[in-house]
Amino acid sequence: MWDFSFWNAYKGSYYSSLVVTLQLSILAILFATLLGVIIYWMKTSRFGIGPFRPLRWIAVVFIEVIRCVPMLLLLLLVYSGSKLLLGIDFTTFQAAVVAIVMNSSVYIAEIVRAGIEGVDKAQIEAARSLGLNKVQTMRFITMPQAIKNILPAIGNEFVSVIKGSSMASVLGVAEVLFTAKMVTGATFLPFTPLAVAAIFYFVLTFPLGRLMLFIERRCKQSDLRERTL
Amino acid sequence: MICVRELCKSFGDNQVLRGITETVEKGEVVVVIGPSGSGKSTFLRCLNLLEQPTSGQIFFDGEEITAKKIKIDQVREKMGMVFQQFGLFSGRKVLENITLAPIQVKKQKPAEAKKRALELLERVGLADKAQAYPASLSGGQKQRVAIARALAMDPEVMLFDEPTSALDPEMVGEVLDVMKELARGGMTMVVVTHEMRFAREVGDRILFMDEGKIVEQGTPSQLFDHPQNPRTVDFLSKVL
């Protein structure tokens, strides 16, 4: 069972697959965060006339559709759909990034919403009553506290983006899981090549989880300091 | 100084204010009393447009602040407000709570704003708490900081929205003392409160509100000793 004889022959493929997974994850995290904030902004936007709120509607439809479609199916839909419906010829890697971003952005929008709505309303009203305008209130009162609320939750989402990037293997993106499966096929070893993949994911996600825990504790500590000083 | 004409406010189907016309003169202390749900707080929150009136007009220093083109942030600079829930900025020290708006809105120099903040803290009896965080203060102390913070903008009028309702009984006095001192100094004040002794002692005029209207008004002795309207009589018999 613990046969690692394949390692020397395939370690090069493993290392390059690690780079692919990293690229996929980093790009997805960056764009998903960006899109998540945009979706949150659209969803709360008052742009429009009367009950006609086009930006809100687009955001709501997008959120509901993405929530209802399995991630794996979304990957396949983006890859083939982009070509057929939009005429865009994505590489498998690009399609994977787009699909992961679409999926994750919905959850990030929700995390951002919860973080911002969790800020004490009385403080926002107090700021407005002092003559601070909307932008100043956002900058000095809402954002500093919202970020404290958002960080721990968004860390979990980043971890799940990294793990979810393994689904790109269905498109044939040469990331960690795809490579591990390729090795199991080539060597007829059923377990160890996949175990190596598991170690790789652990190496990627564990430090991120620790980092988030550290940040969370720092936030708590500063709250504690505020209470006791 | 503040002139309200036919002010109405509805939340959906719920009509909270049903046509309020009222004037607050410079230097006057107006105390608004009435049963809960009578629209007192909504009336106060309309005065600096934290609530957007459904209809009616509000004039401040002769300028219609309910007009479309008005820059409400500039109006709010001149109207200080103190809330039931304090609204102190967590994560910022007491001193920063007070200096934030003067520095950001009035563009005061930090040193100047700090000097003024320390004077105000002295005035509300909290000079030693300048470097404390809000979370370490008692309710009464928080509310006094909130008053100092509002005063730092040098407002022409102070609005108090049930400032002692969220306080433990033994801390009510310290906040009311600060408010009394303010009133004696000639500050124009509109106070929504359930503290009837304070209303009688400090108020120049009492407004009794019920079901979104000012049912009766007068000097404290008129209203408390010789109420005319049966609803006022009924309310006072329950709270006095």
CSV table of N, CA and C in Angstrom, one decimal, chain B residues 25-116:
chain,number,residue,atom,x,y,z
B,25,GLU,N,-37.3,78.2,19.6
B,25,GLU,CA,-36.6,79.4,19.6
B,25,GLU,C,-35.2,79.2,20.0
B,26,LYS,N,-34.3,80.2,19.7
B,26,LYS,CA,-32.9,80.1,20.1
B,26,LYS,C,-32.9,80.2,21.6
B,27,GLY,N,-32.1,79.3,22.2
B,27,GLY,CA,-31.9,79.3,23.7
B,27,GLY,C,-32.9,78.6,24.4
B,28,GLU,N,-33.9,78.1,23.7
B,28,GLU,CA,-35.0,77.4,24.4
B,28,GLU,C,-34.7,75.9,24.6
B,29,VAL,N,-35.2,75.4,25.8
B,29,VAL,CA,-35.1,74.0,26.0
B,29,VAL,C,-36.5,73.4,25.9
B,30,VAL,N,-36.7,72.6,24.9
B,30,VAL,CA,-38.0,72.0,24.6
B,30,VAL,C,-37.9,70.6,25.0
B,31,VAL,N,-38.8,70.1,25.8
B,31,VAL,CA,-38.8,68.7,26.2
B,31,VAL,C,-40.1,68.0,25.6
B,32,VAL,N,-39.8,66.9,25.0
B,32,VAL,CA,-40.9,66.2,24.3
B,32,VAL,C,-41.2,64.9,25.2
B,33,ILE,N,-42.5,64.8,25.6
B,33,ILE,CA,-42.8,63.7,26.4
B,33,ILE,C,-44.0,63.0,25.7
B,34,GLY,N,-44.4,61.8,26.2
B,34,GLY,CA,-45.5,61.1,25.6
B,34,GLY,C,-45.3,59.6,25.7
B,35,PRO,N,-46.4,58.8,25.5
B,35,PRO,CA,-46.2,57.4,25.6
B,35,PRO,C,-45.4,56.8,24.5
B,36,SER,N,-44.8,55.6,24.7
B,36,SER,CA,-44.0,55.1,23.6
B,36,SER,C,-44.8,54.8,22.4
B,37,GLY,N,-44.2,54.9,21.2
B,37,GLY,CA,-45.0,54.8,20.0
B,37,GLY,C,-45.7,56.0,19.6
B,38,SER,N,-45.5,57.1,20.3
B,38,SER,CA,-46.3,58.3,20.0
B,38,SER,C,-45.6,59.1,18.9
B,39,GLY,N,-44.4,58.8,18.5
B,39,GLY,CA,-43.7,59.5,17.5
B,39,GLY,C,-42.6,60.5,18.0
B,40,LYS,N,-42.3,60.5,19.3
B,40,LYS,CA,-41.4,61.5,19.8
B,40,LYS,C,-40.0,61.3,19.1
B,41,SER,N,-39.5,60.1,19.1
B,41,SER,CA,-38.1,59.9,18.6
B,41,SER,C,-38.1,60.2,17.1
B,42,THR,N,-39.2,59.7,16.4
B,42,THR,CA,-39.2,60.0,15.0
B,42,THR,C,-39.2,61.5,14.7
B,43,PHE,N,-40.0,62.2,15.5
B,43,PHE,CA,-40.0,63.7,15.3
B,43,PHE,C,-38.6,64.2,15.4
B,44,LEU,N,-37.9,63.8,16.5
B,44,LEU,CA,-36.6,64.3,16.7
B,44,LEU,C,-35.6,64.0,15.6
B,45,ARG,N,-35.7,62.7,15.1
B,45,ARG,CA,-34.9,62.2,14.1
B,45,ARG,C,-35.2,62.9,12.7
B,46,CYS,N,-36.4,63.4,12.6
B,46,CYS,CA,-36.7,64.1,11.3
B,46,CYS,C,-36.0,65.5,11.4
B,47,LEU,N,-35.8,66.0,12.5
B,47,LEU,CA,-35.2,67.4,12.6
B,47,LEU,C,-33.8,67.5,12.0
B,48,ASN,N,-33.0,66.4,12.1
B,48,ASN,CA,-31.7,66.5,11.3
B,48,ASN,C,-31.7,65.5,10.2
B,49,LEU,N,-32.9,65.1,9.8
B,49,LEU,CA,-33.1,64.3,8.6
B,49,LEU,C,-32.5,62.9,8.7
B,50,LEU,N,-32.3,62.4,9.9
B,50,LEU,CA,-31.9,61.0,10.0
B,50,LEU,C,-33.1,60.1,9.5
B,51,GLU,N,-34.3,60.7,9.7
B,51,GLU,CA,-35.4,60.1,9.0
B,51,GLU,C,-35.9,61.2,7.9
B,52,GLN,N,-36.2,60.7,6.7
B,52,GLN,CA,-36.6,61.6,5.7
B,52,GLN,C,-38.1,61.8,5.8
B,53,PRO,N,-38.6,63.0,6.1
B,53,PRO,CA,-40.0,63.2,6.3
B,53,PRO,C,-40.8,62.8,5.0
B,54,THR,N,-42.0,62.3,5.2
B,54,THR,CA,-42.9,61.9,4.0
B,54,THR,C,-43.4,63.2,3.4
B,55,SER,N,-43.8,64.1,4.2
B,55,SER,CA,-44.3,65.4,3.7
B,55,SER,C,-44.1,66.5,4.8
B,56,GLY,N,-44.2,67.7,4.4
B,56,GLY,CA,-44.0,68.8,5.3
B,56,GLY,C,-42.6,69.5,5.2
B,57,GLN,N,-42.4,70.5,5.9
B,57,GLN,CA,-41.2,71.3,5.7
B,57,GLN,C,-40.5,71.5,7.1
B,58,ILE,N,-39.2,71.6,7.1
B,58,ILE,CA,-38.4,71.9,8.2
B,58,ILE,C,-37.5,73.1,7.9
B,59,PHE,N,-37.5,74.1,8.6
B,59,PHE,CA,-36.6,75.3,8.4
B,59,PHE,C,-35.6,75.3,9.6
B,60,PHE,N,-34.4,75.6,9.2
B,60,PHE,CA,-33.3,75.7,10.3
B,60,PHE,C,-32.6,77.0,10.0
B,61,ASP,N,-32.6,77.9,10.9
B,61,ASP,CA,-32.0,79.3,10.6
B,61,ASP,C,-32.6,79.9,9.4
B,62,GLY,N,-33.9,79.7,9.2
B,62,GLY,CA,-34.6,80.3,8.0
B,62,GLY,C,-34.4,79.6,6.7
B,63,GLU,N,-33.6,78.5,6.7
B,63,GLU,CA,-33.3,77.8,5.5
B,63,GLU,C,-34.1,76.5,5.5
B,64,GLU,N,-34.7,76.2,4.3
B,64,GLU,CA,-35.5,75.0,4.3
B,64,GLU,C,-34.6,73.8,4.1
B,65,ILE,N,-34.5,73.0,5.1
B,65,ILE,CA,-33.5,71.8,5.0
B,65,ILE,C,-34.2,70.6,4.4
B,66,THR,N,-35.5,70.7,4.2
B,66,THR,CA,-36.2,69.6,3.5
B,66,THR,C,-36.2,69.8,2.0
B,67,ALA,N,-35.6,70.9,1.6
B,67,ALA,CA,-35.5,71.2,0.1
B,67,ALA,C,-34.6,70.2,-0.5
B,68,LYS,N,-34.8,69.9,-1.8
B,68,LYS,CA,-34.0,68.9,-2.5
B,68,LYS,C,-32.5,69.2,-2.6
B,69,LYS,N,-32.2,70.5,-2.8
B,69,LYS,CA,-30.8,70.9,-3.1
B,69,LYS,C,-30.0,71.1,-1.9
B,70,ILE,N,-30.5,70.9,-0.7
B,70,ILE,CA,-29.8,71.2,0.5
B,70,ILE,C,-28.7,70.2,0.7
B,71,LYS,N,-27.5,70.6,1.2
B,71,LYS,CA,-26.5,69.7,1.6
B,71,LYS,C,-26.6,69.4,3.0
B,72,ILE,N,-27.2,68.2,3.3
B,72,ILE,CA,-27.7,67.9,4.6
B,72,ILE,C,-26.5,67.7,5.6
B,73,ASP,N,-25.3,67.2,5.0
B,73,ASP,CA,-24.2,67.0,5.9
B,73,ASP,C,-23.7,68.4,6.5
B,74,GLN,N,-23.9,69.4,5.8
B,74,GLN,CA,-23.5,70.7,6.3
B,74,GLN,C,-24.5,71.2,7.4
B,75,VAL,N,-25.7,70.9,7.2
B,75,VAL,CA,-26.7,71.2,8.2
B,75,VAL,C,-26.5,70.5,9.5
B,76,ARG,N,-26.2,69.2,9.3
B,76,ARG,CA,-26.0,68.3,10.5
B,76,ARG,C,-24.8,68.8,11.4
B,77,GLU,N,-23.8,69.4,10.7
B,77,GLU,CA,-22.7,69.9,11.5
B,77,GLU,C,-23.2,70.9,12.6
B,78,LYS,N,-24.3,71.6,12.4
B,78,LYS,CA,-24.8,72.6,13.3
B,78,LYS,C,-25.8,72.0,14.3
B,79,MET,N,-26.1,70.7,14.1
B,79,MET,CA,-27.1,70.1,15.0
B,79,MET,C,-26.5,68.9,15.6
B,80,GLY,N,-26.2,69.0,16.9
B,80,GLY,CA,-25.6,67.9,17.6
B,80,GLY,C,-26.7,66.9,18.0
B,81,MET,N,-26.4,65.6,18.1
B,81,MET,CA,-27.4,64.7,18.5
B,81,MET,C,-26.8,63.6,19.4
B,82,VAL,N,-27.6,63.3,20.4
B,82,VAL,CA,-27.2,62.3,21.4
B,82,VAL,C,-28.2,61.2,21.4
B,83,PHE,N,-27.8,60.0,21.3
B,83,PHE,CA,-28.7,58.8,21.1
B,83,PHE,C,-28.8,58.0,22.4
B,84,GLN,N,-29.9,57.3,22.4
B,84,GLN,CA,-30.1,56.3,23.5
B,84,GLN,C,-29.0,55.3,23.6
B,85,GLN,N,-28.6,54.8,22.4
B,85,GLN,CA,-27.5,53.7,22.4
B,85,GLN,C,-26.1,54.3,22.3
B,86,PHE,N,-25.9,55.5,22.6
B,86,PHE,CA,-24.6,56.2,22.6
B,86,PHE,C,-23.9,56.3,21.3
B,87,GLY,N,-23.7,55.2,20.6
B,87,GLY,CA,-23.1,55.3,19.3
B,87,GLY,C,-21.6,55.7,19.3
B,88,LEU,N,-20.9,55.4,20.4
B,88,LEU,CA,-19.5,55.7,20.4
B,88,LEU,C,-18.8,54.8,19.5
B,89,PHE,N,-17.7,55.4,18.8
B,89,PHE,CA,-17.0,54.6,17.8
B,89,PHE,C,-16.1,53.6,18.5
B,90,SER,N,-16.4,52.3,18.4
B,90,SER,CA,-15.6,51.3,19.1
B,90,SER,C,-14.3,51.2,18.3
B,91,GLY,N,-13.2,50.9,19.0
B,91,GLY,CA,-11.9,50.8,18.3
B,91,GLY,C,-11.2,52.1,18.2
B,92,ARG,N,-11.9,53.2,18.7
B,92,ARG,CA,-11.3,54.5,18.8
B,92,ARG,C,-11.3,55.0,20.2
B,93,LYS,N,-10.2,55.6,20.6
B,93,LYS,CA,-10.1,56.1,22.0
B,93,LYS,C,-11.1,57.2,22.2
B,94,VAL,N,-11.5,57.5,23.4
B,94,VAL,CA,-12.4,58.6,23.7
B,94,VAL,C,-12.0,59.9,23.0
B,95,LEU,N,-10.7,60.2,23.1
B,95,LEU,CA,-10.3,61.5,22.5
B,95,LEU,C,-10.5,61.4,21.0
B,96,GLU,N,-10.2,60.3,20.3
B,96,GLU,CA,-10.4,60.2,18.9
B,96,GLU,C,-11.9,60.3,18.5
B,97,ASN,N,-12.7,59.7,19.4
B,97,ASN,CA,-14.2,59.8,19.2
B,97,ASN,C,-14.6,61.2,19.0
B,98,ILE,N,-14.0,62.1,19.9
B,98,ILE,CA,-14.4,63.5,19.9
B,98,ILE,C,-13.8,64.3,18.8
B,99,THR,N,-12.5,64.0,18.4
B,99,THR,CA,-11.8,64.8,17.5
B,99,THR,C,-12.1,64.4,16.0
B,100,LEU,N,-12.6,63.2,15.8
B,100,LEU,CA,-12.8,62.7,14.4
B,100,LEU,C,-13.6,63.7,13.5
B,101,ALA,N,-14.8,64.0,14.0
B,101,ALA,CA,-15.6,64.9,13.1
B,101,ALA,C,-15.0,66.3,13.0
B,102,PRO,N,-14.5,67.0,14.1
B,102,PRO,CA,-13.9,68.3,13.9
B,102,PRO,C,-12.7,68.2,12.9
B,103,ILE,N,-11.9,67.2,12.9
B,103,ILE,CA,-10.8,67.1,12.0
B,103,ILE,C,-11.2,66.8,10.6
B,104,GLN,N,-12.1,65.8,10.4
B,104,GLN,CA,-12.5,65.4,9.1
B,104,GLN,C,-13.5,66.3,8.4
B,105,VAL,N,-14.4,66.8,9.2
B,105,VAL,CA,-15.5,67.6,8.6
B,105,VAL,C,-15.2,69.1,8.7
B,106,LYS,N,-14.8,69.6,9.8
B,106,LYS,CA,-14.5,71.0,10.0
B,106,LYS,C,-13.0,71.4,9.6
B,107,LYS,N,-12.3,70.3,9.3
B,107,LYS,CA,-10.9,70.5,8.9
B,107,LYS,C,-10.0,71.3,9.9
B,108,GLN,N,-10.4,71.0,11.2
B,108,GLN,CA,-9.5,71.6,12.3
B,108,GLN,C,-8.2,70.9,12.3
B,109,LYS,N,-7.2,71.6,12.8
B,109,LYS,CA,-5.9,71.0,13.0
B,109,LYS,C,-6.0,70.0,14.2
B,110,PRO,N,-5.3,68.9,14.1
B,110,PRO,CA,-5.4,67.9,15.1
B,110,PRO,C,-5.1,68.4,16.5
B,111,ALA,N,-4.1,69.3,16.6
B,111,ALA,CA,-3.7,69.8,17.9
B,111,ALA,C,-4.8,70.7,18.5
B,112,GLU,N,-5.4,71.4,17.6
B,112,GLU,CA,-6.5,72.3,18.0
B,112,GLU,C,-7.7,71.5,18.5
B,113,ALA,N,-8.0,70.5,17.7
B,113,ALA,CA,-9.2,69.6,18.0
B,113,ALA,C,-9.0,68.9,19.3
B,114,LYS,N,-7.7,68.5,19.5
B,114,LYS,CA,-7.4,67.8,20.7
B,114,LYS,C,-7.6,68.7,22.0
B,115,LYS,N,-7.1,69.9,21.8
B,115,LYS,CA,-7.2,70.8,22.9
B,115,LYS,C,-8.7,71.1,23.3
B,116,ARG,N,-9.5,71.3,22.3
B,116,ARG,CA,-10.9,71.5,22.5
B,116,ARG,C,-11.6,70.3,23.1
